[in-house]
Short mmCIF file of N, CA and C in Angstrom, two decimals:
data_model
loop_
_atom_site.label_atom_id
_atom_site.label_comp_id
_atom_site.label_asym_id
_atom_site.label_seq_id
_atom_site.Cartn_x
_atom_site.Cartn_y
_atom_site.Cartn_z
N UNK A 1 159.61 126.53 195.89
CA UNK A 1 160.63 125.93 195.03
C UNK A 1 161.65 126.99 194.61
N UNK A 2 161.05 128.28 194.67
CA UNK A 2 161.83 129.26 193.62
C UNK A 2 162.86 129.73 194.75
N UNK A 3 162.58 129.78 195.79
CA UNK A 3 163.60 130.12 197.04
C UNK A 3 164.38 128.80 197.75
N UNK A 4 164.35 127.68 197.55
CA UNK A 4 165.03 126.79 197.38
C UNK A 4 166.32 126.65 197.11
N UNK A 5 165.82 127.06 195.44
CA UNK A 5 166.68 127.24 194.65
C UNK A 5 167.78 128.32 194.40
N UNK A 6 167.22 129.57 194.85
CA UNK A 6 167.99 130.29 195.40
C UNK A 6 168.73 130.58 196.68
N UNK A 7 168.54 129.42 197.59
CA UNK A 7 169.01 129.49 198.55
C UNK A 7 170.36 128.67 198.46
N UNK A 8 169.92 127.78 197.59
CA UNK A 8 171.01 126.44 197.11
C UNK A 8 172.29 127.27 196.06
N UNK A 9 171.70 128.79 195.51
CA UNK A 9 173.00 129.07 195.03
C UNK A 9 173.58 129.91 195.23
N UNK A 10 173.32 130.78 196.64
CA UNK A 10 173.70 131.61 197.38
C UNK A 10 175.00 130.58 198.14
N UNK A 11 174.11 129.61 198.49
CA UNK A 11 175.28 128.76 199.03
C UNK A 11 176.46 127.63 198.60
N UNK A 12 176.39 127.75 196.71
CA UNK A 12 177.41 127.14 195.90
C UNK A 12 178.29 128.77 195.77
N UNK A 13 177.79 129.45 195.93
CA UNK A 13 178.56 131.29 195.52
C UNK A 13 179.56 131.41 196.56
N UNK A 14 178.54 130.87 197.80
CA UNK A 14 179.58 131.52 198.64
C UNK A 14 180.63 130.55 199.30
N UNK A 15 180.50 129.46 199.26
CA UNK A 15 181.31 128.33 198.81
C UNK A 15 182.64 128.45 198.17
N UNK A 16 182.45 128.94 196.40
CA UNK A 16 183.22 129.28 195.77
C UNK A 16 184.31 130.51 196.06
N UNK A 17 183.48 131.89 196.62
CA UNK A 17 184.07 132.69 197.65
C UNK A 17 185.53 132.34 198.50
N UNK A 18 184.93 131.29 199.58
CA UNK A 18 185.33 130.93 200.35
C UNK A 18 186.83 129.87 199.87
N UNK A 19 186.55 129.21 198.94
CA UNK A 19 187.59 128.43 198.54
C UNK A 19 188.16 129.37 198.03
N UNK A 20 187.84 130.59 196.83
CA UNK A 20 188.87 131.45 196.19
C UNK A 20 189.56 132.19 197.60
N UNK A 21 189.26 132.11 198.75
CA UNK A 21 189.72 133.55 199.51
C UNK A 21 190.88 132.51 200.11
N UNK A 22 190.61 131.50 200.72
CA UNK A 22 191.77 130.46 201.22
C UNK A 22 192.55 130.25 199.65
N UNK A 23 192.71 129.94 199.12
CA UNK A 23 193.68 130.13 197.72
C UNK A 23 194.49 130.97 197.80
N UNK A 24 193.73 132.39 197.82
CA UNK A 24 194.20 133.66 198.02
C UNK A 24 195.27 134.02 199.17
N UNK A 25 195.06 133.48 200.52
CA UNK A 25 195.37 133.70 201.82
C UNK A 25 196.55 133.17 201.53
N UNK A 26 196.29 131.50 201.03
CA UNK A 26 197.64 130.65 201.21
C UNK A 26 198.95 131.36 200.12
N UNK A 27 197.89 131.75 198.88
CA UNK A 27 199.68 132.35 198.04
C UNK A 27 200.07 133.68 198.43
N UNK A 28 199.14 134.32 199.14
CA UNK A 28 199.64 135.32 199.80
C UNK A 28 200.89 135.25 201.23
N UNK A 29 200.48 134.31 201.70
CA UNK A 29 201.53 134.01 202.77
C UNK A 29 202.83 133.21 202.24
N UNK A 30 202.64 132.58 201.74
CA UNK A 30 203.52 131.76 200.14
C UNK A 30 204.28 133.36 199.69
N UNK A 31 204.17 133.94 198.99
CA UNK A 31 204.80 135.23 198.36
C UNK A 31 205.45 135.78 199.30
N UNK A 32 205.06 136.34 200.47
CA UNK A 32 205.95 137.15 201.93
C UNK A 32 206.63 136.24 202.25
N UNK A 33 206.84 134.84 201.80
CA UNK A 33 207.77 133.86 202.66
C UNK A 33 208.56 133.96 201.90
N UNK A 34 208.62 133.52 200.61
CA UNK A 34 209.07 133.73 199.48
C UNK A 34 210.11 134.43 199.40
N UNK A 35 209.69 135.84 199.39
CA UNK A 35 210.34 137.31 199.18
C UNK A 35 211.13 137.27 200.34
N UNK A 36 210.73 136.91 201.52
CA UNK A 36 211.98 137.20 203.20
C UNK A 36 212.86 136.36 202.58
N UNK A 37 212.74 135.01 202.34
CA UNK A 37 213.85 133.78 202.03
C UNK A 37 214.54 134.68 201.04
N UNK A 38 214.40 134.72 199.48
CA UNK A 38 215.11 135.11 198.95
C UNK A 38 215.71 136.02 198.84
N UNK A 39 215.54 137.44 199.62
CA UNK A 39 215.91 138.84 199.46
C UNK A 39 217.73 138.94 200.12
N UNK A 40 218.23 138.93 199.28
CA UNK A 40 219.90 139.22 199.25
C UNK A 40 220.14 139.96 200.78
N UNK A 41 221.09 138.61 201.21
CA UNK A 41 221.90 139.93 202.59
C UNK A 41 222.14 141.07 202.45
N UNK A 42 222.13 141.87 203.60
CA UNK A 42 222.93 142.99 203.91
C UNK A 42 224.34 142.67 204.09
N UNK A 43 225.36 143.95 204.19
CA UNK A 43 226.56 144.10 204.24
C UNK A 43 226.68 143.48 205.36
N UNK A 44 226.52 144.00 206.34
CA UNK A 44 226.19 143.40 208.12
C UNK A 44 225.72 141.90 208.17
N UNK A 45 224.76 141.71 207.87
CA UNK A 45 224.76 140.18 207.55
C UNK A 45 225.69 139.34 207.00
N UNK A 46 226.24 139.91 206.33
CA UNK A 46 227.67 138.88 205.24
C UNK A 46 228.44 138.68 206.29
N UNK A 47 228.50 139.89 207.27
CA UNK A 47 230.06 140.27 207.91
C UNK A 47 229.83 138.94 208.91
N UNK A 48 228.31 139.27 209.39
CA UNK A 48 228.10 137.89 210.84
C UNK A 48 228.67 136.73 210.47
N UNK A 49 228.29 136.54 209.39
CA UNK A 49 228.24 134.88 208.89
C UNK A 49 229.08 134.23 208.48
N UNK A 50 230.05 135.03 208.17
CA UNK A 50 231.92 134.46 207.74
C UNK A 50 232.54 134.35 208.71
#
């Protein structure tokens, strides 16, 4: 029973793990998208685009 039970919360832990690390992944890729989109042209860039 006693390893059961510890088997059952090794595997709600790592569960929780697993959902915090995809959380993690997604606002991490979220933030670098983020930051490329918003980061102000270059001089050279202005010049292309007019």
């Amino acid at each position: 029973m006693v390893v059961a039970n510890l088997i059952e919360f090794l595997r709600m832990v790592l569960s929780y793990l697993m959902t915090f690390a995809v959380i993690a992944v997604v606002a991490g890729v979220g933030g670098v998208i983020g930051v490329k989109v918003w980061k102000p042209k270059t001089a050279v860039e202005k010049v292309k685009s007019e």
